[in-house]
CSV table of C-alpha atoms in Angstrom, one decimal:
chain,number,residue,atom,x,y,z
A,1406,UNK,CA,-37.6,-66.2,-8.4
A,1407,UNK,CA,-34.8,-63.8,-9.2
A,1408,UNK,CA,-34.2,-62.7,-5.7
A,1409,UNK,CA,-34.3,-66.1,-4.4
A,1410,UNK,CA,-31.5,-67.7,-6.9
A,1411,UNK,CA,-29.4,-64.4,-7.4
A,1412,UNK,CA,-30.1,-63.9,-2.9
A,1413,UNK,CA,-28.5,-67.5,-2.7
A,1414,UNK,CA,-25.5,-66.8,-5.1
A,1415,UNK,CA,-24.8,-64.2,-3.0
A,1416,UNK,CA,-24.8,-66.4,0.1
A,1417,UNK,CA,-22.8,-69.0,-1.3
A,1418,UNK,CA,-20.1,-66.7,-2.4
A,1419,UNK,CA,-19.9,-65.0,1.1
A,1420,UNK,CA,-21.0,-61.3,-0.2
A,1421,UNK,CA,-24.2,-61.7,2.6
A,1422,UNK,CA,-25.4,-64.1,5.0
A,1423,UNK,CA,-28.5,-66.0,5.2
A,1424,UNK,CA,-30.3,-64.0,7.6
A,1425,UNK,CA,-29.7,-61.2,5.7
A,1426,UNK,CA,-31.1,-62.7,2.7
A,1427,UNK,CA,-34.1,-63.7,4.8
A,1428,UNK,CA,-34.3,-60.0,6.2
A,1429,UNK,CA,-34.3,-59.0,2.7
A,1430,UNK,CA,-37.0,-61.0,1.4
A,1431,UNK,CA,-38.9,-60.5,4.2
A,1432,UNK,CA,-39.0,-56.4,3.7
A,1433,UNK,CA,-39.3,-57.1,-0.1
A,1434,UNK,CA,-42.6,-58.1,0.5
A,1435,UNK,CA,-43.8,-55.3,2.5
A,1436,UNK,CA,-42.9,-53.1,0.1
A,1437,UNK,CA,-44.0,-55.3,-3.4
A,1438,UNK,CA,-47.4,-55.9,-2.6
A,1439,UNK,CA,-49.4,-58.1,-4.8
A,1440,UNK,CA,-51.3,-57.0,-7.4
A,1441,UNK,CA,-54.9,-58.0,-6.5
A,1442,UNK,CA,-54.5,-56.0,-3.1
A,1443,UNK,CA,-52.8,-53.3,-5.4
A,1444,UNK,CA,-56.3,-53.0,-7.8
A,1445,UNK,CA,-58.2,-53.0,-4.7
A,1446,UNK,CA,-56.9,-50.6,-2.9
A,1447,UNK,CA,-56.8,-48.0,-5.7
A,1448,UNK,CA,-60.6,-49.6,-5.8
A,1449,UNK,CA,-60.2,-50.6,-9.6
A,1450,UNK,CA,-61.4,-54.2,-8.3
A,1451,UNK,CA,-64.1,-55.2,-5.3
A,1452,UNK,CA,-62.0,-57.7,-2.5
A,1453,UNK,CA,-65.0,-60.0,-4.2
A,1454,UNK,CA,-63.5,-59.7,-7.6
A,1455,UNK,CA,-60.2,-60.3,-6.1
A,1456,UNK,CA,-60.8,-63.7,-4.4
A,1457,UNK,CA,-62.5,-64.6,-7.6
A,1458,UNK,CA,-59.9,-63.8,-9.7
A,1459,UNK,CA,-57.3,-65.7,-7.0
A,1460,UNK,CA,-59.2,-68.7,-7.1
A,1461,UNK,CA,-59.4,-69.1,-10.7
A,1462,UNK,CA,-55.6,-68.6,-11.0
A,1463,UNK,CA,-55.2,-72.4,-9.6
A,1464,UNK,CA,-57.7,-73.8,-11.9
A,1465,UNK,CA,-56.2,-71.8,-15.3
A,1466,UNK,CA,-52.8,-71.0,-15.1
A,1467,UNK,CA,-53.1,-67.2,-16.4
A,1468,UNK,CA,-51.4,-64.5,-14.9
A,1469,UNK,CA,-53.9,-62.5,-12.0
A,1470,UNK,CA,-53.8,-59.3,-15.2
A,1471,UNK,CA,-54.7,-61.4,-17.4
A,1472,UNK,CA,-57.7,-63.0,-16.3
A,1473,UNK,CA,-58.8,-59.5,-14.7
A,1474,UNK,CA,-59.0,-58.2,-19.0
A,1475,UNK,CA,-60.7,-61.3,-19.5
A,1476,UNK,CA,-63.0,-60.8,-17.1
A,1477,UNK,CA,-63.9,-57.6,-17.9
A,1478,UNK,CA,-62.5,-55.9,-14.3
A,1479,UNK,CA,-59.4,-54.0,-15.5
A,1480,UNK,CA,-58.1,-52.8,-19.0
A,1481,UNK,CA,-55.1,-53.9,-20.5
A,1482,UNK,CA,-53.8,-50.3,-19.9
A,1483,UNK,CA,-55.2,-50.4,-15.6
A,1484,UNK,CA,-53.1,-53.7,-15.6
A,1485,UNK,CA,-49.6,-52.2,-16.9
A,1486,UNK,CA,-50.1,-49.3,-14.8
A,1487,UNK,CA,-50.9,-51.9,-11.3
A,1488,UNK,CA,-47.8,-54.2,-12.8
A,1489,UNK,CA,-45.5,-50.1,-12.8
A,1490,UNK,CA,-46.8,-49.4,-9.3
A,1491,UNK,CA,-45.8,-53.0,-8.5
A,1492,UNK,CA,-42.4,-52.2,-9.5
A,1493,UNK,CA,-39.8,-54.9,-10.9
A,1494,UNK,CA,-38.5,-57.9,-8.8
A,1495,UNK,CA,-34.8,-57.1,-9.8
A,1496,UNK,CA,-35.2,-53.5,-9.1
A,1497,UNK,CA,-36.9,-54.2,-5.8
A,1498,UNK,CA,-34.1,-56.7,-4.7
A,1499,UNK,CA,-30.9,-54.5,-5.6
A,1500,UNK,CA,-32.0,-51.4,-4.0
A,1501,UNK,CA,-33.1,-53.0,-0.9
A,1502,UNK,CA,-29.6,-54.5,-0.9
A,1503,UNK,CA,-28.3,-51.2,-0.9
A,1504,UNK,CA,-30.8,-49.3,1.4
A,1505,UNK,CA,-29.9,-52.2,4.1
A,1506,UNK,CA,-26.1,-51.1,3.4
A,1507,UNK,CA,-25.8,-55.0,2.6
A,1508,UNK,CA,-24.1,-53.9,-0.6
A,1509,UNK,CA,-23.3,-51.2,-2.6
A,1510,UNK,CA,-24.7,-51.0,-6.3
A,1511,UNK,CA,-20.6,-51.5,-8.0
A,1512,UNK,CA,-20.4,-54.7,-5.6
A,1513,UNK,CA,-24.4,-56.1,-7.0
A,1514,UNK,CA,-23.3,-55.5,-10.4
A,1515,UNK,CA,-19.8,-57.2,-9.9
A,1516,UNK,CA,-21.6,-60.3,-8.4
A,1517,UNK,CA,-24.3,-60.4,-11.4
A,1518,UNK,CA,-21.0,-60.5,-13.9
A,1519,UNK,CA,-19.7,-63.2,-11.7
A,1520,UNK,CA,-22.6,-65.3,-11.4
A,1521,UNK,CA,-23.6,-64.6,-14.7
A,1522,UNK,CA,-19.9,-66.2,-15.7
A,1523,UNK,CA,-20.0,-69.2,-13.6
A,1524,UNK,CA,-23.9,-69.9,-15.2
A,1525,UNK,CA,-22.8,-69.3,-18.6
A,1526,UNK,CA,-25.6,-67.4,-18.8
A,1527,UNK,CA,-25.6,-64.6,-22.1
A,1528,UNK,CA,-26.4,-61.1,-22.3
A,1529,UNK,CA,-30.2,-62.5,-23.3
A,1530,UNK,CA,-30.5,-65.0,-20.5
A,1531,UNK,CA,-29.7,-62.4,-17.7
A,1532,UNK,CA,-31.8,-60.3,-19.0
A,1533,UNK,CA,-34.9,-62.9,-18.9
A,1534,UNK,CA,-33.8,-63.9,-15.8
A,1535,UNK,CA,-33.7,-60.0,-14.2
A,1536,UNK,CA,-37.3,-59.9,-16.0
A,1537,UNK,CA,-39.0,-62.0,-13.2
A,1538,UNK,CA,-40.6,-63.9,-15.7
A,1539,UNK,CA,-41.2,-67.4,-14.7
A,1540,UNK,CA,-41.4,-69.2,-18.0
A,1541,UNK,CA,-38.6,-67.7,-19.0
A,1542,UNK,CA,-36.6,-68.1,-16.0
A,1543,UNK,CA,-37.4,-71.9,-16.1
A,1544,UNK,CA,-35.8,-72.3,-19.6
A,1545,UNK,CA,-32.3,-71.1,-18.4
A,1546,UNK,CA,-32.3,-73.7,-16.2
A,1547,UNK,CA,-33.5,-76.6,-18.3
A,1548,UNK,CA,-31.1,-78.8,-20.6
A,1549,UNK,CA,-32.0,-78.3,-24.1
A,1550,UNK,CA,-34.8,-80.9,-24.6
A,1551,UNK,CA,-37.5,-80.5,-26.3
A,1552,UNK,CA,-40.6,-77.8,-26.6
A,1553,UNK,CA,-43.0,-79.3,-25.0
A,1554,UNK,CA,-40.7,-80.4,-21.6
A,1555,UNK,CA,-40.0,-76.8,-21.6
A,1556,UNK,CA,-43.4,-75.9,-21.3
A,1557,UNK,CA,-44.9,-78.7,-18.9
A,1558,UNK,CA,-41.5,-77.6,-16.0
A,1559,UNK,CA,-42.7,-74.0,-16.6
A,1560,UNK,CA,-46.2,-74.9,-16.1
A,1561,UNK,CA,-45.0,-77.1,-13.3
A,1562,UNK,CA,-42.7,-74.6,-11.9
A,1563,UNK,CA,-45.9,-71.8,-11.9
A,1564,UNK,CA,-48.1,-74.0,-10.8
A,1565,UNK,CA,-45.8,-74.4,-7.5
A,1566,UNK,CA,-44.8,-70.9,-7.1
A,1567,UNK,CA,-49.0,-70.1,-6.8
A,1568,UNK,CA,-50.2,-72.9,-4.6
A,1569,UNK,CA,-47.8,-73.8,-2.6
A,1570,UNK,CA,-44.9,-71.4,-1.8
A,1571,UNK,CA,-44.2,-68.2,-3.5
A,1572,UNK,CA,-40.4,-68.1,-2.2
A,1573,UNK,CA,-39.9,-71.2,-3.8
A,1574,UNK,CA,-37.1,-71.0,-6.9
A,1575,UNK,CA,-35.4,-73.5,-8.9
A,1576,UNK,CA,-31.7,-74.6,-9.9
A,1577,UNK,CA,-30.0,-75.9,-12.8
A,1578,UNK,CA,-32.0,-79.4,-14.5
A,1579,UNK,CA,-30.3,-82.2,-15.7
A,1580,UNK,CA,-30.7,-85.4,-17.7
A,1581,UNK,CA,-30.2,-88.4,-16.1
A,1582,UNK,CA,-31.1,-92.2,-16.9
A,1583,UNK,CA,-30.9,-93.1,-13.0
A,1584,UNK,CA,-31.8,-91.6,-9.6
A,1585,UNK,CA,-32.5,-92.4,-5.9
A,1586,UNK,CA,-35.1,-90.6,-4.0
A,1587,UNK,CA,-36.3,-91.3,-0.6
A,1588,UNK,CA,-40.1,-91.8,-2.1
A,1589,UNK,CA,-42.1,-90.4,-4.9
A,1590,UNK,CA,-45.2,-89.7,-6.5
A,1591,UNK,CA,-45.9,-89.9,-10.0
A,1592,UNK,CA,-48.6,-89.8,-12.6
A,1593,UNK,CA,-48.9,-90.6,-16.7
A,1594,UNK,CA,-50.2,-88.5,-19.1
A,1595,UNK,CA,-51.0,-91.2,-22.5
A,1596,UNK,CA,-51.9,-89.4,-25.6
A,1597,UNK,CA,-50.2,-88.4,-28.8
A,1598,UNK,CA,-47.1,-88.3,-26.3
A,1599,UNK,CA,-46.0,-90.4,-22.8
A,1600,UNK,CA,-45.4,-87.7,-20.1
A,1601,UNK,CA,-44.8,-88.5,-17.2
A,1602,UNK,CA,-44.7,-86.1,-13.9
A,1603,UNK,CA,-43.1,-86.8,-10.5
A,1604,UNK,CA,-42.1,-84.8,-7.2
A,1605,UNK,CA,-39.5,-86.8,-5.4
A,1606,UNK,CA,-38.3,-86.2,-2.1
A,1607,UNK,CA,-35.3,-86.3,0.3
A,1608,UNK,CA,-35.7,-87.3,3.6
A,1609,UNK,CA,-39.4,-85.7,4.5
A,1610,UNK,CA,-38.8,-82.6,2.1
A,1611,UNK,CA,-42.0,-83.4,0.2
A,1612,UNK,CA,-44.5,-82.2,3.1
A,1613,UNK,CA,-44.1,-78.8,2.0
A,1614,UNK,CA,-46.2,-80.0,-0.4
A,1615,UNK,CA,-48.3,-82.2,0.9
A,1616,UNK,CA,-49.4,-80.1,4.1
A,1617,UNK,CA,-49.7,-77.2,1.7
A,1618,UNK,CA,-51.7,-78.5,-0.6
A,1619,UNK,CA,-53.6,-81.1,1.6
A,1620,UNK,CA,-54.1,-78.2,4.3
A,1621,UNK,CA,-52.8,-80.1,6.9
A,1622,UNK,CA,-49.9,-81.4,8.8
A,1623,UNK,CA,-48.4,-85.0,8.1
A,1624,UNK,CA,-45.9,-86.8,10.3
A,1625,UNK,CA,-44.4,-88.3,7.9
A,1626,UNK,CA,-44.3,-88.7,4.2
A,1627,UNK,CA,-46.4,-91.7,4.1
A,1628,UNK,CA,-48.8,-92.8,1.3
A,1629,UNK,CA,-51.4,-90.2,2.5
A,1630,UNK,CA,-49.0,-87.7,2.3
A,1631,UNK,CA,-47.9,-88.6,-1.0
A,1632,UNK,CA,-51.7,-89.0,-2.1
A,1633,UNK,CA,-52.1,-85.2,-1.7
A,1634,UNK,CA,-48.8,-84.7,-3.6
A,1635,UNK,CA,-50.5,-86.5,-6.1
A,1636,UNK,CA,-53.2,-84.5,-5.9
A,1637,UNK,CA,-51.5,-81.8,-6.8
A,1638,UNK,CA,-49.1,-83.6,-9.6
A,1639,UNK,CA,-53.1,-83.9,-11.1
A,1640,UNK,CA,-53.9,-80.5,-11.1
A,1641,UNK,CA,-50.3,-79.9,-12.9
A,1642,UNK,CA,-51.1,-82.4,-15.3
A,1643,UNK,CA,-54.8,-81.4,-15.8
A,1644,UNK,CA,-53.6,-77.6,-16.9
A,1645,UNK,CA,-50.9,-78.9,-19.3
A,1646,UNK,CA,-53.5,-81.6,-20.7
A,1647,UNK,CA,-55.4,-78.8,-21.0
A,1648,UNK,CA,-53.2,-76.2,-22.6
A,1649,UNK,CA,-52.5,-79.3,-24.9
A,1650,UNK,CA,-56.3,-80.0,-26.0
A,1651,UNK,CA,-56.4,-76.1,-27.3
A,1652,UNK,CA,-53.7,-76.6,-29.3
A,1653,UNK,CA,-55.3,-80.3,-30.8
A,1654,UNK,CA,-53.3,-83.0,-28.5
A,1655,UNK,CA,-55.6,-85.2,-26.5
A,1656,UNK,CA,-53.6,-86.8,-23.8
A,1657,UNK,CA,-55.5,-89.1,-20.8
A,1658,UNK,CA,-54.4,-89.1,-17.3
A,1659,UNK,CA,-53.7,-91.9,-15.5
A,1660,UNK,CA,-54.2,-92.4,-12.1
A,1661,UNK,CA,-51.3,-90.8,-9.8
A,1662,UNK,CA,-48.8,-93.8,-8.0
A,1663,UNK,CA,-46.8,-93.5,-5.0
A,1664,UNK,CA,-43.9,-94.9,-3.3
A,1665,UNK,CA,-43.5,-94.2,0.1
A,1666,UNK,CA,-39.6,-95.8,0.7
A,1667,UNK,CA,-35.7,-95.9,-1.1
A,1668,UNK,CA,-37.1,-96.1,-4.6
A,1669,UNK,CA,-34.8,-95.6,-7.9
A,1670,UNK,CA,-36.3,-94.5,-11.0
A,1671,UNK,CA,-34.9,-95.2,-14.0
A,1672,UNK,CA,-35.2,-94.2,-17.5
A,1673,UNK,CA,-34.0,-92.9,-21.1
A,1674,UNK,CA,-33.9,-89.6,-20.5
A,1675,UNK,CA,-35.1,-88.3,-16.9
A,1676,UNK,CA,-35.1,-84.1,-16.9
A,1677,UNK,CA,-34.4,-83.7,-13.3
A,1678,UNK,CA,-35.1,-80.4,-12.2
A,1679,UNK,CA,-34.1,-79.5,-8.3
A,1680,UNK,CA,-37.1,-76.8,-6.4
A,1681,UNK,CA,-36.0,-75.2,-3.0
A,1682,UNK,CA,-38.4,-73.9,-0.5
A,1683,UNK,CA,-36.3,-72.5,2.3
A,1684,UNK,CA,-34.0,-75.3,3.1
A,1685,UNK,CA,-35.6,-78.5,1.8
A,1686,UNK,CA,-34.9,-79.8,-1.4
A,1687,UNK,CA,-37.2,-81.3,-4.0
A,1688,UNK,CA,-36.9,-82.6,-7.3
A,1689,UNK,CA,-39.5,-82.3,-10.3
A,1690,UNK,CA,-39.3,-85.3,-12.8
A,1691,UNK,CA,-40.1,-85.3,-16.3
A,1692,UNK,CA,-39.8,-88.1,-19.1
A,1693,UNK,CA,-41.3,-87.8,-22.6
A,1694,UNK,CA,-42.0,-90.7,-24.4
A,1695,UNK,CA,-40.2,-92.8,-22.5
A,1696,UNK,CA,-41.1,-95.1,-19.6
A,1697,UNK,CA,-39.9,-94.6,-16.1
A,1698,UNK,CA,-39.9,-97.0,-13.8
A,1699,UNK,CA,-39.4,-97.4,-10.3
A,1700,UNK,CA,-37.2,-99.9,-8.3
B,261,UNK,CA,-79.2,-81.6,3.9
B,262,UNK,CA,-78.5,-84.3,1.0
B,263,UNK,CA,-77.4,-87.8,2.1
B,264,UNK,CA,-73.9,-88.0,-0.8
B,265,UNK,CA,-71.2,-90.9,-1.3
B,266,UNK,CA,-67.7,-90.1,-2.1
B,267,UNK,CA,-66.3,-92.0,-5.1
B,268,UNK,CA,-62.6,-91.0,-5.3
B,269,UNK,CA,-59.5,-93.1,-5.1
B,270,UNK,CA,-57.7,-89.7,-3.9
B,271,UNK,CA,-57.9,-90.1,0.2
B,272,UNK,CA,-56.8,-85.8,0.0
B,273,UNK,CA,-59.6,-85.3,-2.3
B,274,UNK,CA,-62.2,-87.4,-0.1
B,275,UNK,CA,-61.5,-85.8,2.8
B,276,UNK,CA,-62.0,-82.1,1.1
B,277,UNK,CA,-65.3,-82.9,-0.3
B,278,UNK,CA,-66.0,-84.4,3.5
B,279,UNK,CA,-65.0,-81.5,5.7
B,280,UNK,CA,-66.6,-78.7,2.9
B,281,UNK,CA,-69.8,-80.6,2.7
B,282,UNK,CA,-70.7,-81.3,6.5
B,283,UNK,CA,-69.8,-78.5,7.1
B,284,UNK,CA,-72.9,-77.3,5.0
B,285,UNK,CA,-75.0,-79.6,6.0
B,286,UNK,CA,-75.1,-82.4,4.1
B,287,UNK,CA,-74.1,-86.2,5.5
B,288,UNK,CA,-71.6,-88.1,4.0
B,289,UNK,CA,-73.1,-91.7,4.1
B,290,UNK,CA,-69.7,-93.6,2.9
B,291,UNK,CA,-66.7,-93.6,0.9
B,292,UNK,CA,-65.8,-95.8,-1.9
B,293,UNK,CA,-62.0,-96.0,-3.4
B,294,UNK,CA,-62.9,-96.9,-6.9
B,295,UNK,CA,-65.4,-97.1,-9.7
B,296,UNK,CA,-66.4,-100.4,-8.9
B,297,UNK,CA,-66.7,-100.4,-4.8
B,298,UNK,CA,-68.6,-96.9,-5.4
B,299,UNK,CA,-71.2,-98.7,-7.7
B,300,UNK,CA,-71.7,-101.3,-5.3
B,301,UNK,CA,-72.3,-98.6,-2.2
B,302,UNK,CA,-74.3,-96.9,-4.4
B,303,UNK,CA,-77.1,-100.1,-5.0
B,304,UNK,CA,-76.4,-100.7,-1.3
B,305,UNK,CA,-77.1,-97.3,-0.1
B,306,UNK,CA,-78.9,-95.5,-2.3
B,307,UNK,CA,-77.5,-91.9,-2.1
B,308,UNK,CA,-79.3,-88.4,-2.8
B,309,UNK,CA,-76.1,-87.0,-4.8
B,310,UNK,CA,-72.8,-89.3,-5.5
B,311,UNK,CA,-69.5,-87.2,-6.5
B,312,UNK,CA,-67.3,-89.5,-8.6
B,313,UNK,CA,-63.7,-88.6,-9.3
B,314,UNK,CA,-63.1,-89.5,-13.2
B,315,UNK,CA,-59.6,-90.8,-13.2
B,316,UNK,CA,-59.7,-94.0,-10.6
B,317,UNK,CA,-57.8,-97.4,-10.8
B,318,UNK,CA,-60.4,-100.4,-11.3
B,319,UNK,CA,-62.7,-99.1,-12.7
B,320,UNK,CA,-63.0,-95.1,-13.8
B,321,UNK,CA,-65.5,-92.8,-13.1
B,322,UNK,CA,-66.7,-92.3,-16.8
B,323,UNK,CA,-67.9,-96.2,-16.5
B,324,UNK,CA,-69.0,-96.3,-13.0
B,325,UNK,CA,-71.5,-93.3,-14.3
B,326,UNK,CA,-72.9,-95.6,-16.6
B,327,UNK,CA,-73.3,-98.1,-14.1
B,328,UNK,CA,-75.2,-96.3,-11.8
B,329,UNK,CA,-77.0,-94.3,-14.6
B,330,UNK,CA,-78.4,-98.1,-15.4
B,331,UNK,CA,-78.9,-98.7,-11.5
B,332,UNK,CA,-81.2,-95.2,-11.3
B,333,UNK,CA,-81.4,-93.1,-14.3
B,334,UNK,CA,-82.7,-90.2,-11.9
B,335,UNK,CA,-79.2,-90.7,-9.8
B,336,UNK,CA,-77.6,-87.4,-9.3
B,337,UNK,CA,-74.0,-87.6,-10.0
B,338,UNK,CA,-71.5,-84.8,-9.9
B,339,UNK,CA,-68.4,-85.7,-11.6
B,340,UNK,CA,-65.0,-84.7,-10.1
B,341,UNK,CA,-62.4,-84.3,-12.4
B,342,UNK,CA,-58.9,-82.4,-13.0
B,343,UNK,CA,-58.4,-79.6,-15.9
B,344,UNK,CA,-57.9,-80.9,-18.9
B,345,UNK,CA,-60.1,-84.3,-19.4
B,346,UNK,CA,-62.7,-82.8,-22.5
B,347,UNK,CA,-63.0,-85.7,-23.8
B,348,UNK,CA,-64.3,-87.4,-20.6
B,349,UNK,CA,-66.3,-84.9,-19.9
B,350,UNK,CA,-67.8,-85.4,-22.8
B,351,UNK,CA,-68.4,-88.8,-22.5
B,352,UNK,CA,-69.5,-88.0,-18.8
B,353,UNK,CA,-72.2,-85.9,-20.4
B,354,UNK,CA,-73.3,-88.7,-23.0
B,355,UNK,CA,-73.2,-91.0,-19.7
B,356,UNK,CA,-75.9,-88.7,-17.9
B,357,UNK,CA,-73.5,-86.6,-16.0
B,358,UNK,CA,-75.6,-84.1,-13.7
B,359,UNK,CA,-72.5,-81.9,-12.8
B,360,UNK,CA,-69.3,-81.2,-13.0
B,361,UNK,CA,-66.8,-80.2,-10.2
B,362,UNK,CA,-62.8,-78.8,-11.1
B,363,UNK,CA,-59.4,-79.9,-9.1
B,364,UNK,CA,-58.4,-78.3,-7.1
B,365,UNK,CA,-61.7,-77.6,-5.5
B,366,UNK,CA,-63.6,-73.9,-4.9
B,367,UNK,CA,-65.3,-74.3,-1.9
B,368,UNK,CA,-68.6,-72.2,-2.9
B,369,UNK,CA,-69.0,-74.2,-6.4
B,370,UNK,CA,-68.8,-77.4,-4.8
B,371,UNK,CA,-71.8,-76.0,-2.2
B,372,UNK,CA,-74.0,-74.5,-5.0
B,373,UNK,CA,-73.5,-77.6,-7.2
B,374,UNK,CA,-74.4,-80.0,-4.2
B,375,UNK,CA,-77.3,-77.3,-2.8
B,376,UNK,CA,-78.9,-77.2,-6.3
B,377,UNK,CA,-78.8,-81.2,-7.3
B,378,UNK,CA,-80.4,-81.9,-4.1
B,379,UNK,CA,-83.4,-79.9,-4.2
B,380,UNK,CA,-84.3,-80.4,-7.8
């Protein structure tokens, strides 16, 4: 997500345009291939081993390493040597800046101090932030709640970034007790804790998840659009419920509930945090232990 | 070719289990939306397999199991259910659960689960 947030930084503040953010992003790719196609072509792992490593990153929320050590495909030391070869988001982003002549490396590091004023962001949280590491990218840009909301908008935020868009990145959360959204799709995790989930949209924003994860295109978001966004609210929920039941919490899913019009939802504490995929904009909603309702 | 109901109040998820399963073969014979209008298909239709989502309105899958375990005790039914719901499944299992299938779906397991109950 690095390139994504830092990339539009530098957009809003004039240093480069859009389509040159899109040009780099676009050659960022060629050149930072993933790993799975990595292993395979150094023929470490079979394409077969591959897809079934792919497929069970929707269903377990591990990293594609990871669950290639579990497996028994690659050793801890083959995956650190595929994540080297991969090379680092940050360091993949800055020098392509400056092999484009978008920028030269004195100007990127001027604008990091800049943005990293105007966030508020420490030494630390720039750091994390430069590491590509989603969870801890997340946390920077969550309000300090508690633990466990942490966790579930990473897992959410993961979750997104896997199944449906990899470009996606996130902004600044905040706590709210009220907020309009053109419609919404919810669902209710009851347990030792009340969590509940929601994507909202504005305007049709939310088919990027629906078509995505529904595989296929909707008009409009209407309640079978939403019903695949709660589809995939349910897988969310299903991985944190059960990350949750390792560590001794049982928490029961309710069934997912839409609203397909103006709605507000209201509540104690709403952690509102915005996603952007290209230029739509979509909100993930979290409220623990306290009821949110919609109007 | 199995003869299956879909039992899932998820139109998204219905219509992935249709598409993946005819096109392997198998005929979908009806849709329910809930627990209760899939026990009531099933005593009216009698299906080879039934896949029934565990988290529905009305009534939920774990007791619609036990409904149609009471209709047919030989009734194949593959539950469909998200990460994260042990303790249904276990229940599911007490209930007579024949399989299990994970959200989001993987094409192959739901073929091989479907393949195997119907020619046992």
């Amino acid at each position: 997500m690095f390139d994504q947030i830092f990339g539009n930084f530098l957009v809003e503040t004039g240093k480069i345009t859009e389509e040159q953010l899109a040009d780099v992003i676009a050659y960022e790719s060629t050149v930072r291939v993933k790993l799975g196609l990595i292993a395979v072509a150094e023929k470490l792992l079979t394409n077969e081993q591959a897809d079934e490593i792919n497929q069970l990153q929707a269903i377990m929320d591990k990293r594609f390493g990871d669950i290639a050590v579990e497996k028994g495909y690659l050793t801890e030391d083959q995956v650190s040597n595929l994540l080297k070869k991969q090379g680092n988001i940050y360091m993949v982003f800055v020098q392509t800046l400056i092999d484009k002549k978008l920028m030269t490396l004195e100007e990127v590091d001027a604008a990091l101090e800049s943005y990293q004023s105007q966030m508020g962001f420490t030494h630390s949280d720039m750091d994390a932030l430069v590491s590509g590491d989603v969870d801890r990218t997340v946390k920077l840009f969550l309000p300090a709640e508690n633990d466990l909301m942490a966790r579930h908008c990473a897992l959410a935020v993961r979750t997104f970034l896997r199944i449906i868009h990899s470009s996606a990145y996130v902004s600044k959360a905040y706590m709210t007790d009220k907020l309009s959204v053109d419609n919404v799709a919810m669902q209710t995790l009851k347990g030792e804790h009340i969590i509940t989930a929601a994507f909202a949209g504005v305007s049709d924003s939310l088919l990027c998840v629906a078509d995505t994860f529904a595989g296929e295109e909707f008009d409009a978001v209407d309640m079978d659009a939403l019903d695949a966004v709660g589809e995939f609210i349910n897988c969310i929920n299903g991985l944190f419920a059960s990350e949750m039941s390792n560590e001794g919490m049982e928490l029961d899913m309710l069934p997912p509930e839409f609203f397909d019009r103006p709605s507000e939802l209201s509540g104690e504490k709403l952690c509102v945090m915005p996603i952007h995929i290209k230029d739509k904009d979509i909100m993930f909603i979290t409220s623990f232990d306290e009821e949110m309702i919609v109007k | 070719m199995a003869r299956i109901l879909i039992v899932d109040d998820s139109r998204t998820s219905r219509k992935m289990l249709r598409t993946i399963l005819e096109e392997n073969g198998h005929e979908i014979i009806d849709e329910a939306v809930n627990g209760q209008e899939g026990v009531q298909k099933f005593q009216a239709l009698r299906p080879d397999v039934v896949t029934l989502d565990i988290t529905m309105p009305v009534v939920d899958g774990v007791e619609a199991l036990k409904m149609i375990k009471a209709l047919d005790a030989d009734s194949k039914v593959v539950m469909v259910t998200a990460a994260g719901q042990k303790n249904k499944m276990i229940d599911c299992i007490k209930a007579g659960a024949n399989e299990f299938l994970t959200k989001p779906f993987d094409k192959d397991e739901i073929v091989n689960v479907v393949a195997k109950l119907a020619t046992e």
